[in-house]
CSV table of C-alpha atoms in Angstrom, one decimal:
chain,number,residue,atom,x,y,z
A,99,UNK,CA,-1.4,-10.3,-49.1
A,100,UNK,CA,-2.2,-8.2,-46.1
A,101,UNK,CA,0.4,-7.9,-43.4
A,102,UNK,CA,-0.6,-8.4,-39.8
A,103,UNK,CA,0.6,-6.1,-37.1
A,104,UNK,CA,2.3,-7.9,-34.3
A,105,UNK,CA,0.1,-8.2,-31.2
A,106,UNK,CA,0.5,-5.4,-28.7
A,107,UNK,CA,2.5,-6.7,-25.8
A,108,UNK,CA,1.9,-5.6,-22.3
A,109,UNK,CA,4.7,-3.7,-20.8
A,110,UNK,CA,7.1,-5.7,-18.5
A,111,UNK,CA,5.7,-5.9,-15.0
A,112,UNK,CA,7.9,-4.2,-12.5
A,113,UNK,CA,8.4,-5.6,-9.1
A,114,UNK,CA,5.9,-4.8,-6.4
A,115,UNK,CA,7.5,-6.9,-3.7
A,116,UNK,CA,7.7,-3.7,-1.6
A,117,UNK,CA,4.0,-4.0,-1.0
A,118,UNK,CA,4.8,-6.7,1.6
A,119,UNK,CA,5.8,-3.7,3.8
A,120,UNK,CA,2.0,-3.2,4.3
A,121,UNK,CA,2.0,-6.3,6.6
A,122,UNK,CA,4.0,-4.3,9.2
A,123,UNK,CA,1.0,-2.1,10.3
A,124,UNK,CA,-1.2,-5.3,10.6
A,125,UNK,CA,1.4,-7.0,12.7
A,126,UNK,CA,1.8,-3.8,14.8
A,127,UNK,CA,-1.9,-3.3,15.4
A,128,UNK,CA,-3.2,-6.9,15.7
A,129,UNK,CA,-0.5,-9.5,16.3
A,130,UNK,CA,1.4,-7.6,19.0
A,131,UNK,CA,-1.6,-6.6,21.1
A,132,UNK,CA,-1.3,-9.6,23.6
A,133,UNK,CA,2.3,-8.6,24.3
A,134,UNK,CA,1.5,-4.9,24.7
A,135,UNK,CA,-1.5,-5.4,26.9
A,136,UNK,CA,0.7,-6.8,29.7
A,137,UNK,CA,3.0,-3.7,29.8
A,138,UNK,CA,2.4,-1.6,33.0
A,139,UNK,CA,4.5,1.3,31.8
A,140,UNK,CA,2.6,4.6,31.5
A,141,UNK,CA,4.8,7.3,29.8
A,142,UNK,CA,3.3,10.8,30.1
A,143,UNK,CA,0.5,9.2,32.1
A,144,UNK,CA,-0.8,7.5,29.0
A,145,UNK,CA,-1.5,3.8,29.3
A,146,UNK,CA,1.0,1.9,27.2
A,147,UNK,CA,-1.5,0.1,25.0
A,148,UNK,CA,-3.0,3.5,24.1
A,149,UNK,CA,0.4,5.0,23.3
A,150,UNK,CA,1.2,1.9,21.3
A,151,UNK,CA,-1.9,2.4,19.1
A,152,UNK,CA,-1.1,6.1,18.6
A,153,UNK,CA,2.5,5.2,17.6
A,154,UNK,CA,1.0,2.6,15.3
A,155,UNK,CA,-1.0,5.3,13.4
A,156,UNK,CA,2.3,7.2,12.8
A,157,UNK,CA,4.1,4.0,11.8
A,158,UNK,CA,1.2,3.1,9.4
A,159,UNK,CA,1.3,6.5,7.8
A,160,UNK,CA,5.1,6.2,7.2
A,161,UNK,CA,4.8,2.7,5.7
A,162,UNK,CA,1.9,3.7,3.4
A,163,UNK,CA,3.9,6.7,2.3
A,164,UNK,CA,7.0,4.6,1.6
A,165,UNK,CA,4.9,2.1,-0.4
A,166,UNK,CA,3.3,4.9,-2.4
A,167,UNK,CA,6.7,6.3,-3.3
A,168,UNK,CA,8.0,2.9,-4.3
A,169,UNK,CA,4.9,2.3,-6.4
A,170,UNK,CA,5.4,5.5,-8.3
A,171,UNK,CA,9.1,4.6,-8.8
A,172,UNK,CA,8.0,1.2,-10.2
A,173,UNK,CA,5.7,2.9,-12.7
A,174,UNK,CA,2.4,1.8,-11.2
A,175,UNK,CA,0.9,5.3,-12.1
A,176,UNK,CA,1.5,4.6,-15.8
A,177,UNK,CA,-0.2,1.2,-15.5
A,178,UNK,CA,-3.2,2.7,-13.7
A,179,UNK,CA,-3.4,5.4,-16.4
A,180,UNK,CA,-3.5,2.8,-19.2
A,181,UNK,CA,-6.1,0.8,-17.4
A,182,UNK,CA,-8.3,3.9,-16.9
A,183,UNK,CA,-8.0,4.8,-20.5
A,184,UNK,CA,-8.8,1.2,-21.7
A,185,UNK,CA,-11.9,0.9,-19.4
A,186,UNK,CA,-13.2,4.5,-20.0
A,187,UNK,CA,-16.7,4.4,-21.5
A,188,UNK,CA,-16.8,5.7,-25.0
A,189,UNK,CA,-19.2,8.5,-26.2
A,190,UNK,CA,-22.7,7.2,-26.3
A,191,UNK,CA,-22.1,4.2,-24.1
A,192,UNK,CA,-23.7,3.8,-20.7
A,193,UNK,CA,-21.5,3.2,-17.7
């Protein structure tokens, strides 16, 4: 009688709750605009809404960098590598 190999199990899914941090730039750039538009402050002779948007770019860069690092720590790179290997067209197949 032939023995059956146990089915290959997917690796345990690690937490990706940290991706909720990506909501911060959205709130910064969209949700707080009505509040920021009413500010009459002009530091460095730059209208405050413009300064707010420029600071939002810096904040977004930091948040995306933090999420990227946390993704790597959670092993998302390995998951992406396995997915790419599984979906790679084999020799002689058309993409």
